[in-house]
Amino acid sequence: MKNKILLYITIISIFSFNTYSQKAKLATADKKYENYAYVDAIKTYERVAEKGYKSTDLFKKLGNAYYFNADLDKAAKWYGELFAMNNNDLEPEYYYRYAQSLRSIGQNDKANEMLELFNQKLGNDNRGKLFKQNTNYLEAIKANSGRYQVEDAGINSKYSDYGTTIYLNKIVFASARDTGSLGQRKHTWTNQHFTNLYSADLGDNMTPGIPEKFGTTINSKFHESTPVFTNDGKTMYFTRNNYLDGKKGKDGNKITLIKIYKASLENDKWTNVTELPFDSNNYSTAHPALSPDGKTLYFASDMPGTLGQSDLFKVKINDDGTFGTPENLGNKINTEGRETFPFVNDENEIYFASDGHPGLGGLDVFVSKINPDGTLSEVQNVGENVNSPKDDFAYLIDTKSRRGFFSSNRDGGQGYDDIYKFLETKRLTCEQLLYGEITDLTTAELLSDAKVTLYDSQFNLVSTTTSDAKGNYSFTVECGKTYSVRAEKIEYNTKEQKITIANDKGKTYLPIALEKEKCKVTIGDDLGKCFGIKMIYFDLDKSNIRTEAALDLEKILDVLNQNPTMKLDIRSHTDSRQTFKYNEALSDRRAKSTINWLIKKGVDSSRLTGKGYGETQLVNK
């Protein structure tokens, strides 16, 4: 048993011989304005920055603008400019955001440096702790263990038996057992018979009866395994060596790989066996699994685009029976190792086997939640009882009875691989309801149609919703986990709050109040307030434009360019250190200097007026 070729009688062993933050994209609300009464400050900041002007506040706002919209490559650019200013007083959160942004563009070494600094500045943050400790995965597995009652399924032979599915109250599985035929062929790599499909009736508590061969039209002289059936029972997908209509296909190295085939039930017989359109002689596809609605097929493959030895993919099944383009499930699931044997239940959980995620040895069974938006939640090891130091795979569970089957080559079995049945006595996840209202910070008005997004502690997208007519939102979350909740609404500043969920079931309340974002200016208002420009200073006895003043004037220039009908009145003041007449003339020169600067930048002089007030309106008291 210890020397057998892994991944189960050629069906998967091919993967052993043939030697990605998913970046979540959130839609950004288009900011549209009827006239110059509304000013998009962030876009102005970017246009100003692109001209070479620098400030800590400027780069913070630009980095955050893109970070909050998950446009992490652009966030990395502006956070990079922020850190290039060598400001040691930056809040620790910027180190973490910069690190996450760097990872999105593949700069992992620099990201690690930022996370190290983040941990030094804020050592009690769980994100920093996880980075520093690299997660004690054995403790995590231990916490998930002891949840199953496991026993031999009662259908095993001294050969390989594995890969179960449920069909019409029967268990269907692959077996290499010899049924007595003198002509039964053996595979030269294992000296076992090629696997065929077998079935057994299921009795009380999903206890299998006596196995028998499954049909006479599917099994061939090569391997068949891991079937899955549509909800109406009329279509099946299964794995077979590259063999159809008596012809055996081979790749460039003359190796017969494996493919996924489709068959239809007609007159109680399986017929019309065809290979799927994305199959190939040059790579393997195997172990199909169907989504609860039957519209998505999941499978394992080493096709081009695979991240490791074998990855999990999904493909859309169209209403007319055609298929879309296979998509890799990404590095949330897939690693440089092997991911295989997917199973999706009616609670939208995907179980799979992997030797790339931290486990107990060999292949372990893992689970992830498929979120409503198609993203995948944190991958978890299902724990001991199911997992062992050997290969554990092909997990299947009935969500109503919490009973199911898995396969393993663990010690104590009857054959090379054996099928085990189990009862799950405790659910893996403890869940809570996270809820609250979105309100206006100033008026406390309940805000409907606000976009609310939930992220996990590693800032991976978990789910997105919209506040209802009463401003309410809610998410189902896991106990003991830390999340970030982000609320967005047009004309409001985006706000993000972190929350740690309690370790027991219940509810967690998190209200979020949003502040108005837009600058609304009308005739007679101070445009400088929109950008926090309290004053544009001149050097003593000077009227030339200073560098820092030019940065603020660029903001005003951008507003004028974006609003061609806007007119601006510029007012200049002095202190009282010179004579009244001198200060009046100096302030007038400064107002004209400012006007001339804007004119040189292309603003029509008819749009600009200005006056020097000297010391008649002292701003500094």
Coordinates of C-alpha atoms in Angstrom, one line a residue, residues 22-580:
Q22 CA -7.2 37.5 -6.5
K23 CA -7.8 40.8 -6.9
A24 CA -11.3 41.6 -6.1
K25 CA -12.7 44.5 -8.3
L26 CA -15.4 46.6 -6.8
A27 CA -17.5 48.9 -9.0
T28 CA -16.8 52.6 -8.2
A29 CA -19.8 54.9 -8.3
D30 CA -19.6 57.4 -11.1
K31 CA -19.4 60.8 -9.6
K32 CA -21.5 63.1 -11.8
Y33 CA -22.2 66.8 -11.1
E34 CA -24.8 69.0 -12.7
N35 CA -22.6 72.1 -12.4
Y36 CA -19.8 73.7 -10.5
A37 CA -21.8 73.5 -7.3
Y38 CA -20.3 70.0 -6.8
V39 CA -16.6 69.4 -6.8
D40 CA -14.9 66.0 -7.0
A41 CA -11.9 66.6 -4.7
I42 CA -10.2 63.2 -5.2
K43 CA -10.0 63.6 -8.9
T44 CA -8.6 67.0 -8.5
Y45 CA -6.0 65.7 -6.0
E46 CA -4.8 63.1 -8.6
R47 CA -4.5 65.6 -11.4
V48 CA -2.5 67.9 -9.1
A49 CA -0.3 65.0 -7.9
E50 CA 0.4 63.9 -11.5
K51 CA 1.9 67.4 -12.1
G52 CA 4.6 66.6 -9.4
Y53 CA 3.2 68.3 -6.3
K54 CA 3.7 66.3 -3.1
S55 CA 2.2 66.3 0.3
T56 CA 1.5 63.6 2.9
D57 CA -2.2 64.4 3.0
L58 CA -2.5 64.3 -0.7
F59 CA -0.9 60.9 -1.0
K60 CA -2.9 59.5 1.9
K61 CA -6.2 60.5 0.2
L62 CA -5.2 59.2 -3.2
G63 CA -3.9 55.8 -1.7
N64 CA -7.1 55.4 0.3
A65 CA -9.3 56.3 -2.6
Y66 CA -8.0 53.4 -4.6
Y67 CA -7.5 51.0 -1.7
F68 CA -11.2 51.4 -0.7
N69 CA -12.2 50.5 -4.2
A70 CA -9.8 47.5 -4.3
D71 CA -7.8 49.0 -7.2
L72 CA -4.7 47.9 -5.4
D73 CA -2.1 48.5 -8.1
K74 CA -3.0 52.2 -8.2
A75 CA -3.2 52.2 -4.4
A76 CA 0.4 50.8 -4.3
K77 CA 1.5 53.7 -6.6
W78 CA 0.2 56.4 -4.3
Y79 CA 1.1 54.7 -1.0
G80 CA 4.6 54.3 -2.5
E81 CA 4.7 58.1 -3.0
L82 CA 3.5 58.5 0.6
F83 CA 6.3 56.3 2.0
A84 CA 8.9 57.9 -0.2
M85 CA 8.4 61.1 1.8
N86 CA 9.9 59.2 4.8
N87 CA 7.3 60.4 7.3
N88 CA 7.9 58.4 10.5
D89 CA 4.6 59.6 12.0
L90 CA 2.3 57.6 9.7
E91 CA -0.5 55.7 11.3
P92 CA 0.2 51.9 11.5
E93 CA -2.8 51.2 9.2
Y94 CA -0.9 52.7 6.3
Y95 CA 1.8 50.1 6.6
Y96 CA -0.7 47.3 6.4
R97 CA -2.6 48.8 3.4
Y98 CA 0.7 49.4 1.6
A99 CA 1.7 45.8 2.2
Q100 CA -1.5 44.4 0.9
S101 CA -1.2 46.6 -2.2
L102 CA 2.3 45.5 -2.8
R103 CA 1.2 41.9 -2.7
S104 CA -1.3 42.6 -5.5
I105 CA 1.6 43.6 -7.8
G106 CA 3.9 40.7 -6.8
Q107 CA 6.3 42.7 -4.6
N108 CA 6.1 40.1 -1.7
D109 CA 9.5 40.8 -0.2
K110 CA 8.8 44.5 0.2
A111 CA 5.3 43.6 1.5
N112 CA 6.9 41.5 4.2
E113 CA 9.1 44.4 5.2
M114 CA 6.0 46.6 5.6
L115 CA 4.2 43.9 7.6
E116 CA 7.2 43.6 9.9
L117 CA 7.1 47.4 10.5
F118 CA 3.3 47.2 10.9
N119 CA 3.8 44.5 13.6
Q120 CA 6.4 46.6 15.4
K121 CA 4.1 49.7 15.4
L122 CA 0.9 47.8 16.3
G123 CA 1.9 44.5 17.8
N124 CA -1.6 43.7 19.2
D125 CA -3.2 43.5 15.8
N126 CA -4.2 40.0 14.7
R127 CA -2.9 40.6 11.2
G128 CA 0.5 41.4 12.5
K129 CA 0.4 38.4 14.8
L130 CA -0.5 36.1 12.0
F131 CA 2.4 37.4 9.9
K132 CA 4.9 37.1 12.8
Q133 CA 3.8 33.6 14.0
N134 CA 3.0 32.3 10.5
T135 CA -0.1 30.7 12.1
N136 CA 0.1 27.5 14.2
Y137 CA -1.9 25.5 11.7
L138 CA -1.7 22.3 13.9
E139 CA -3.6 24.1 16.6
A140 CA -6.2 25.2 14.1
I141 CA -6.6 21.7 12.8
K142 CA -6.9 20.4 16.4
A143 CA -9.6 22.9 17.1
N144 CA -11.5 21.5 14.1
S145 CA -11.1 17.9 15.1
G146 CA -13.2 15.4 17.0
R147 CA -16.4 16.3 15.0
Y148 CA -16.9 13.0 13.2
Q149 CA -17.9 9.5 14.0
V150 CA -16.1 7.5 11.3
E151 CA -16.3 3.8 10.3
D152 CA -15.7 1.5 7.4
A153 CA -18.4 1.9 4.9
G154 CA -18.8 -1.9 4.5
I155 CA -18.3 -2.0 0.7
N156 CA -14.5 -2.2 0.6
S157 CA -12.4 -4.9 -1.0
K158 CA -8.7 -5.7 -0.8
Y159 CA -8.2 -3.5 -3.9
S160 CA -8.7 0.2 -4.3
D161 CA -12.2 1.6 -3.6
Y162 CA -12.8 5.3 -3.6
G163 CA -14.7 8.3 -5.0
T164 CA -18.4 8.2 -4.0
T165 CA -21.5 10.0 -5.2
I166 CA -25.2 9.6 -4.5
Y167 CA -27.7 8.6 -7.3
L168 CA -31.3 7.5 -6.8
N169 CA -30.7 6.4 -3.2
K170 CA -27.6 4.5 -4.3
I171 CA -23.9 5.0 -3.6
V172 CA -21.9 4.9 -6.8
F173 CA -18.1 4.5 -6.5
A174 CA -14.9 3.4 -8.3
S175 CA -13.4 0.0 -7.5
A176 CA -10.4 -2.0 -8.9
R177 CA -11.9 -5.3 -7.4
D178 CA -11.8 -8.4 -9.6
T179 CA -15.3 -9.6 -10.3
G180 CA -14.2 -13.0 -11.6
S181 CA -13.7 -12.2 -15.2
L182 CA -10.7 -14.1 -16.7
G183 CA -10.2 -11.4 -19.2
Q184 CA -10.1 -8.6 -16.5
R185 CA -7.1 -6.4 -17.3
K186 CA -4.6 -5.2 -14.8
H187 CA -2.7 -1.9 -14.8
T188 CA 1.0 -2.4 -15.1
W189 CA 1.9 0.4 -12.6
T190 CA -0.1 -1.1 -9.7
N191 CA -0.8 -4.7 -10.7
Q192 CA -4.4 -3.9 -9.9
H193 CA -7.4 -4.2 -12.2
F194 CA -8.5 -1.1 -14.0
T195 CA -11.3 0.6 -12.0
N196 CA -14.9 0.4 -12.9
L197 CA -18.0 2.0 -11.5
Y198 CA -20.0 0.1 -8.9
S199 CA -23.2 0.9 -7.0
A200 CA -24.9 -0.2 -3.8
D201 CA -28.3 0.6 -2.3
L202 CA -28.4 2.8 0.7
G203 CA -30.3 1.7 3.7
D204 CA -30.9 3.3 7.1
N205 CA -28.3 5.9 8.1
M206 CA -26.9 5.7 4.6
T207 CA -25.5 2.2 5.1
P208 CA -24.6 0.7 1.8
G209 CA -25.8 -2.8 0.7
I210 CA -24.0 -5.3 -1.5
P211 CA -22.1 -3.7 -4.4
E212 CA -22.7 -4.5 -8.0
K213 CA -21.4 -3.1 -11.3
F214 CA -23.0 0.1 -12.4
G215 CA -24.6 -0.5 -15.8
T216 CA -23.0 -2.2 -18.8
T217 CA -22.5 0.7 -21.1
I218 CA -20.2 3.0 -19.1
N219 CA -17.5 0.7 -17.9
S220 CA -14.8 0.0 -20.3
K221 CA -11.5 -1.9 -20.3
F222 CA -9.8 1.3 -18.9
H223 CA -10.4 3.4 -15.8
E224 CA -13.8 4.9 -14.9
S225 CA -14.2 6.8 -11.7
T226 CA -15.9 9.7 -9.8
P227 CA -19.3 10.2 -11.5
V228 CA -21.7 12.9 -10.7
F229 CA -25.4 13.2 -11.8
T230 CA -27.7 16.0 -12.6
N231 CA -30.7 16.6 -10.3
D232 CA -33.1 15.0 -12.8
G233 CA -30.9 11.9 -13.0
K234 CA -30.8 12.0 -16.8
T235 CA -27.2 13.2 -17.3
M236 CA -24.0 12.0 -15.8
Y237 CA -20.4 13.2 -15.9
F238 CA -17.6 10.9 -15.1
T239 CA -13.8 10.4 -15.4
R240 CA -12.3 7.9 -17.8
N241 CA -8.9 7.3 -19.5
N242 CA -8.7 8.9 -22.9
Y243 CA -10.7 6.1 -24.6
L244 CA -13.9 6.4 -26.6
D245 CA -15.5 4.3 -29.3
G246 CA -12.7 1.8 -29.1
K247 CA -10.0 4.4 -29.8
K248 CA -7.3 5.3 -27.2
G249 CA -5.8 8.8 -27.4
K250 CA -2.3 9.7 -26.3
D251 CA -0.3 12.9 -25.6
G252 CA 3.0 13.8 -27.2
N253 CA 4.8 11.4 -24.9
K254 CA 2.5 8.6 -25.9
I255 CA 0.8 8.6 -22.5
T256 CA -2.9 8.0 -22.2
L257 CA -4.2 10.8 -19.9
I258 CA -7.7 11.1 -18.5
K259 CA -10.8 13.1 -19.5
I260 CA -14.3 14.0 -18.3
Y261 CA -17.1 12.4 -20.3
K262 CA -20.8 13.0 -20.4
A263 CA -23.5 10.4 -20.8
S264 CA -27.4 10.5 -21.2
L265 CA -30.0 8.1 -19.7
E266 CA -32.3 6.8 -22.4
N267 CA -34.6 3.8 -21.9
D268 CA -32.8 3.0 -18.6
K269 CA -29.4 2.8 -20.3
W270 CA -26.5 5.2 -20.3
T271 CA -25.7 6.2 -23.9
N272 CA -24.3 9.0 -26.0
V273 CA -21.0 9.1 -24.3
T274 CA -19.0 12.1 -25.4
E275 CA -16.0 14.0 -24.1
L276 CA -16.3 17.5 -23.0
P277 CA -15.2 20.3 -25.3
F278 CA -12.4 21.5 -23.0
D279 CA -10.8 18.0 -22.8
S280 CA -7.5 17.5 -24.5
N281 CA -5.0 14.7 -25.3
N282 CA -2.3 16.9 -23.8
Y283 CA -3.5 17.5 -20.3
S284 CA -5.9 15.7 -17.9
T285 CA -9.3 16.7 -16.6
A286 CA -11.0 14.7 -13.9
H287 CA -13.4 14.4 -10.9
P288 CA -16.4 16.4 -12.0
A289 CA -18.7 18.0 -9.4
L290 CA -21.9 20.0 -10.0
S291 CA -23.2 23.1 -8.3
P292 CA -26.6 22.8 -6.5
D293 CA -28.4 24.4 -9.4
G294 CA -26.5 22.2 -12.0
K295 CA -25.3 25.3 -13.9
T296 CA -21.6 25.0 -13.0
L297 CA -19.2 22.1 -13.3
Y298 CA -16.2 21.9 -11.0
F299 CA -13.3 19.7 -11.8
A300 CA -9.5 19.0 -11.4
S301 CA -7.0 19.5 -14.1
D302 CA -3.4 20.3 -15.0
M303 CA -4.5 22.3 -18.1
P304 CA -2.7 25.5 -19.1
G305 CA -3.2 28.1 -16.4
T306 CA -2.8 25.6 -13.6
L307 CA -0.9 27.1 -10.6
G308 CA 0.5 23.9 -9.3
Q309 CA 0.5 20.2 -10.1
S310 CA -3.2 20.1 -10.4
D311 CA -5.8 22.8 -9.7
L312 CA -9.5 23.1 -9.3
F313 CA -11.5 24.8 -12.1
K314 CA -15.1 25.7 -12.8
V315 CA -17.0 26.0 -16.1
K316 CA -20.4 27.3 -16.9
I317 CA -23.0 24.9 -18.3
N318 CA -25.3 27.0 -20.6
D319 CA -29.0 26.4 -21.0
D320 CA -28.5 24.8 -24.4
G321 CA -26.0 22.3 -23.0
T322 CA -22.9 24.0 -24.3
F323 CA -20.0 25.0 -22.0
G324 CA -18.3 28.3 -21.2
T325 CA -14.6 28.7 -20.8
P326 CA -13.0 27.0 -17.8
E327 CA -11.9 29.3 -15.0
N328 CA -9.2 28.5 -12.4
L329 CA -10.6 28.9 -8.9
G330 CA -7.5 30.9 -8.0
N331 CA -4.9 30.8 -5.3
K332 CA -7.4 31.0 -2.5
I333 CA -8.0 27.4 -3.2
N334 CA -5.1 26.3 -5.5
T335 CA -1.5 26.1 -4.5
E336 CA 1.8 24.9 -6.1
G337 CA 0.8 21.4 -4.9
R338 CA -2.3 19.2 -5.8
E339 CA -5.9 20.3 -5.4
T340 CA -8.3 17.6 -6.5
F341 CA -11.6 15.8 -5.8
P342 CA -14.0 18.8 -5.5
F343 CA -17.5 18.4 -4.0
V344 CA -20.1 21.2 -3.7
N345 CA -23.1 20.8 -1.4
D346 CA -26.5 22.6 -1.3
E347 CA -25.1 25.0 1.3
N348 CA -22.6 26.3 -1.3
E349 CA -19.6 24.8 0.5
I350 CA -16.8 23.4 -1.7
Y351 CA -14.9 20.5 -0.2
F352 CA -11.6 19.4 -1.8
A353 CA -8.4 17.4 -1.2
S354 CA -5.0 19.2 -1.2
D355 CA -1.4 18.6 -0.2
G356 CA -0.6 22.3 -0.7
H357 CA -2.6 23.7 2.3
P358 CA -1.3 23.0 5.8
G359 CA -2.4 19.5 6.8
L360 CA -1.6 16.4 8.7
G361 CA 0.2 14.6 5.8
G362 CA -0.5 13.6 2.2
L363 CA -3.8 14.8 0.9
D364 CA -6.2 16.4 3.5
V365 CA -9.8 17.4 3.1
F366 CA -10.5 21.2 3.2
V367 CA -13.6 23.3 2.9
S368 CA -14.4 26.8 1.7
K369 CA -17.6 28.7 1.5
I370 CA -18.7 29.9 -2.0
N371 CA -20.1 33.4 -1.4
P372 CA -23.1 34.8 -3.3
D373 CA -20.8 36.9 -5.4
G374 CA -18.7 33.9 -6.4
T375 CA -15.8 34.6 -4.2
L376 CA -14.4 32.0 -1.8
S377 CA -14.1 32.4 2.0
E378 CA -11.2 31.2 4.2
V379 CA -10.0 27.7 3.5
Q380 CA -10.3 25.4 6.6
N381 CA -8.9 22.0 7.3
V382 CA -11.9 19.8 8.4
G383 CA -9.8 18.2 11.2
E384 CA -8.8 14.8 12.4
N385 CA -11.1 11.8 12.1
V386 CA -11.6 12.6 8.5
N387 CA -8.0 13.7 7.9
S388 CA -5.0 11.5 8.8
P389 CA -1.2 11.4 8.1
K390 CA -2.1 9.6 4.9
D391 CA -4.2 10.5 1.8
D392 CA -7.8 11.6 2.6
F393 CA -10.0 12.7 -0.2
A394 CA -13.3 12.4 -2.1
Y395 CA -15.4 13.9 0.7
L396 CA -19.2 13.9 0.3
I397 CA -21.8 15.1 2.8
D398 CA -25.6 15.2 2.9
T399 CA -26.4 18.5 4.6
K400 CA -29.7 17.3 6.1
S401 CA -28.5 14.2 7.9
R402 CA -24.9 15.3 8.2
R403 CA -23.9 11.9 7.0
G404 CA -21.5 11.2 4.2
F405 CA -18.5 9.4 2.8
F406 CA -14.8 10.0 2.1
S407 CA -11.9 7.9 0.9
S408 CA -8.5 7.2 2.5
N409 CA -5.5 5.0 2.3
R410 CA -4.9 5.3 6.0
D411 CA -3.6 2.4 8.0
G412 CA -6.0 -0.2 9.1
G413 CA -8.0 -0.3 5.9
Q414 CA -8.8 -3.4 3.8
G415 CA -7.3 -2.3 0.5
Y416 CA -5.2 0.3 -1.3
D417 CA -7.9 2.9 -0.8
D418 CA -11.0 2.4 1.2
I419 CA -14.4 4.2 1.6
Y420 CA -15.4 5.4 5.0
K421 CA -18.8 6.6 6.1
F422 CA -19.2 9.3 8.8
L423 CA -21.6 11.2 10.9
E424 CA -20.7 14.8 11.5
T425 CA -21.7 15.5 15.2
K426 CA -20.7 19.2 15.2
R427 CA -20.7 21.8 12.5
L428 CA -17.3 23.3 11.6
T429 CA -18.4 27.0 11.8
C430 CA -20.1 28.9 14.5
E431 CA -22.0 31.7 12.9
Q432 CA -23.4 35.1 14.0
L433 CA -25.6 37.8 12.4
L434 CA -23.6 41.0 11.9
Y435 CA -26.1 43.9 11.4
G436 CA -26.6 47.6 11.7
E437 CA -27.9 50.8 10.1
I438 CA -26.2 53.2 7.7
T439 CA -27.0 56.8 8.7
D440 CA -26.0 60.4 7.9
L441 CA -23.4 61.6 10.5
T442 CA -24.8 65.1 10.8
T443 CA -28.6 64.5 10.5
A444 CA -28.8 60.9 11.6
E445 CA -31.0 60.3 8.5
L446 CA -31.3 56.6 7.6
L447 CA -29.4 56.0 4.3
S448 CA -30.9 53.5 1.9
D449 CA -29.0 52.0 -1.1
A450 CA -25.6 52.4 0.5
K451 CA -23.1 49.7 -0.6
V452 CA -21.8 47.7 2.3
T453 CA -18.9 45.4 1.8
L454 CA -17.5 42.7 4.2
Y455 CA -13.8 41.8 4.3
D456 CA -12.0 39.2 6.3
S457 CA -8.9 39.9 8.5
Q458 CA -6.7 39.5 5.5
F459 CA -8.8 42.0 3.5
N460 CA -10.2 39.4 1.2
L461 CA -13.7 40.1 -0.1
V462 CA -16.3 38.1 1.7
S463 CA -19.7 39.5 0.7
T464 CA -21.4 42.7 -0.5
T465 CA -24.9 44.0 0.2
T466 CA -27.0 47.2 0.0
S467 CA -28.8 48.9 2.8
D468 CA -32.6 48.7 2.6
A469 CA -35.2 51.5 2.8
K470 CA -34.6 51.8 6.6
G471 CA -30.8 51.8 6.2
N472 CA -30.4 48.3 7.5
Y473 CA -27.7 45.8 6.4
S474 CA -26.7 42.4 7.6
F475 CA -24.2 39.6 7.0
T476 CA -23.7 36.1 8.3
V477 CA -20.3 35.9 9.8
E478 CA -18.1 33.4 11.7
C479 CA -17.7 33.5 15.4
G480 CA -14.3 34.6 16.7
K481 CA -13.3 36.2 13.4
T482 CA -12.2 39.8 12.8
Y483 CA -13.8 41.6 9.8
S484 CA -13.8 45.0 8.2
V485 CA -17.1 46.5 7.1
R486 CA -17.0 49.3 4.5
A487 CA -19.9 51.5 3.7
E488 CA -20.1 53.6 0.5
K489 CA -22.7 56.0 -0.9
I490 CA -22.6 58.7 -3.5
E491 CA -22.0 62.1 -2.0
Y492 CA -20.6 60.6 1.2
N493 CA -17.1 59.7 2.3
T494 CA -16.4 56.0 2.4
K495 CA -16.0 54.6 5.9
E496 CA -14.5 51.4 7.1
Q497 CA -14.8 49.9 10.5
K498 CA -13.2 46.8 12.0
I499 CA -15.1 44.4 14.2
T500 CA -14.2 41.2 16.1
I501 CA -17.1 38.7 16.4
A502 CA -17.7 37.0 19.8
N503 CA -16.9 33.3 20.1
D504 CA -20.5 32.1 20.6
K505 CA -23.7 32.3 18.5
G506 CA -25.8 35.4 18.5
K507 CA -25.9 38.9 17.0
T508 CA -23.3 41.7 16.7
Y509 CA -24.5 45.2 16.2
L510 CA -22.4 47.7 14.1
P511 CA -24.0 51.0 13.1
I512 CA -22.1 53.1 10.6
A513 CA -22.5 56.9 10.2
L514 CA -21.3 58.5 6.9
E515 CA -20.1 62.0 6.5
K516 CA -21.0 64.1 3.4
E517 CA -18.2 64.0 0.9
K518 CA -19.0 66.6 -1.7
C519 CA -18.0 70.3 -1.5
K520 CA -21.1 72.4 -2.3
V521 CA -20.2 75.9 -3.1
T522 CA -22.5 78.7 -4.3
I523 CA -21.9 82.4 -5.1
G524 CA -20.0 84.1 -2.3
D525 CA -18.7 80.8 -0.7
D526 CA -15.1 80.1 0.1
L527 CA -13.7 77.6 -2.4
G528 CA -10.6 77.1 -0.3
K529 CA -12.7 75.3 2.4
C530 CA -13.4 72.5 0.0
F531 CA -9.7 71.5 0.0
G532 CA -8.8 72.6 3.5
I533 CA -6.8 75.7 2.2
K534 CA -7.0 78.0 5.2
M535 CA -4.4 80.5 3.8
I536 CA -1.9 80.9 1.0
Y537 CA 1.1 82.5 2.6
F538 CA 3.8 84.8 1.0
D539 CA 7.3 85.4 2.3
L540 CA 7.8 88.6 4.3
D541 CA 7.7 91.6 2.0
K542 CA 7.3 89.3 -1.1
S543 CA 4.6 88.8 -3.7
N544 CA 6.0 85.8 -5.6
I545 CA 4.2 82.4 -5.4
R546 CA 5.9 80.0 -3.0
T547 CA 6.2 76.2 -3.9
E548 CA 3.7 75.2 -1.2
A549 CA 1.4 77.9 -2.3
A550 CA 1.5 76.6 -5.9
L551 CA 0.3 73.2 -4.7
D552 CA -2.9 74.8 -3.3
L553 CA -3.3 77.0 -6.3
E554 CA -3.1 74.0 -8.6
K555 CA -6.1 72.6 -6.8
I556 CA -8.0 75.9 -7.5
L557 CA -6.8 75.8 -11.1
D558 CA -8.1 72.3 -11.5
V559 CA -11.5 73.3 -10.2
L560 CA -11.6 76.3 -12.6
N561 CA -10.7 74.0 -15.5
Q562 CA -13.4 71.5 -14.6
N563 CA -16.0 74.3 -14.2
P564 CA -15.5 76.8 -17.1
T565 CA -18.3 79.1 -16.1
M566 CA -17.0 79.6 -12.5
K567 CA -15.6 83.0 -11.6
L568 CA -13.2 83.6 -8.7
D569 CA -12.5 86.6 -6.5
I570 CA -9.1 86.6 -4.9
R571 CA -8.5 88.5 -1.7
S572 CA -5.1 89.3 -0.2
H573 CA -4.3 90.4 3.4
T574 CA -1.2 91.5 5.2
D575 CA -0.2 91.9 8.8
S576 CA 0.4 95.3 10.4
R577 CA 4.2 95.4 10.6
Q578 CA 4.5 98.2 7.9
T579 CA 2.6 101.3 7.2
F580 CA -1.0 101.2 6.2

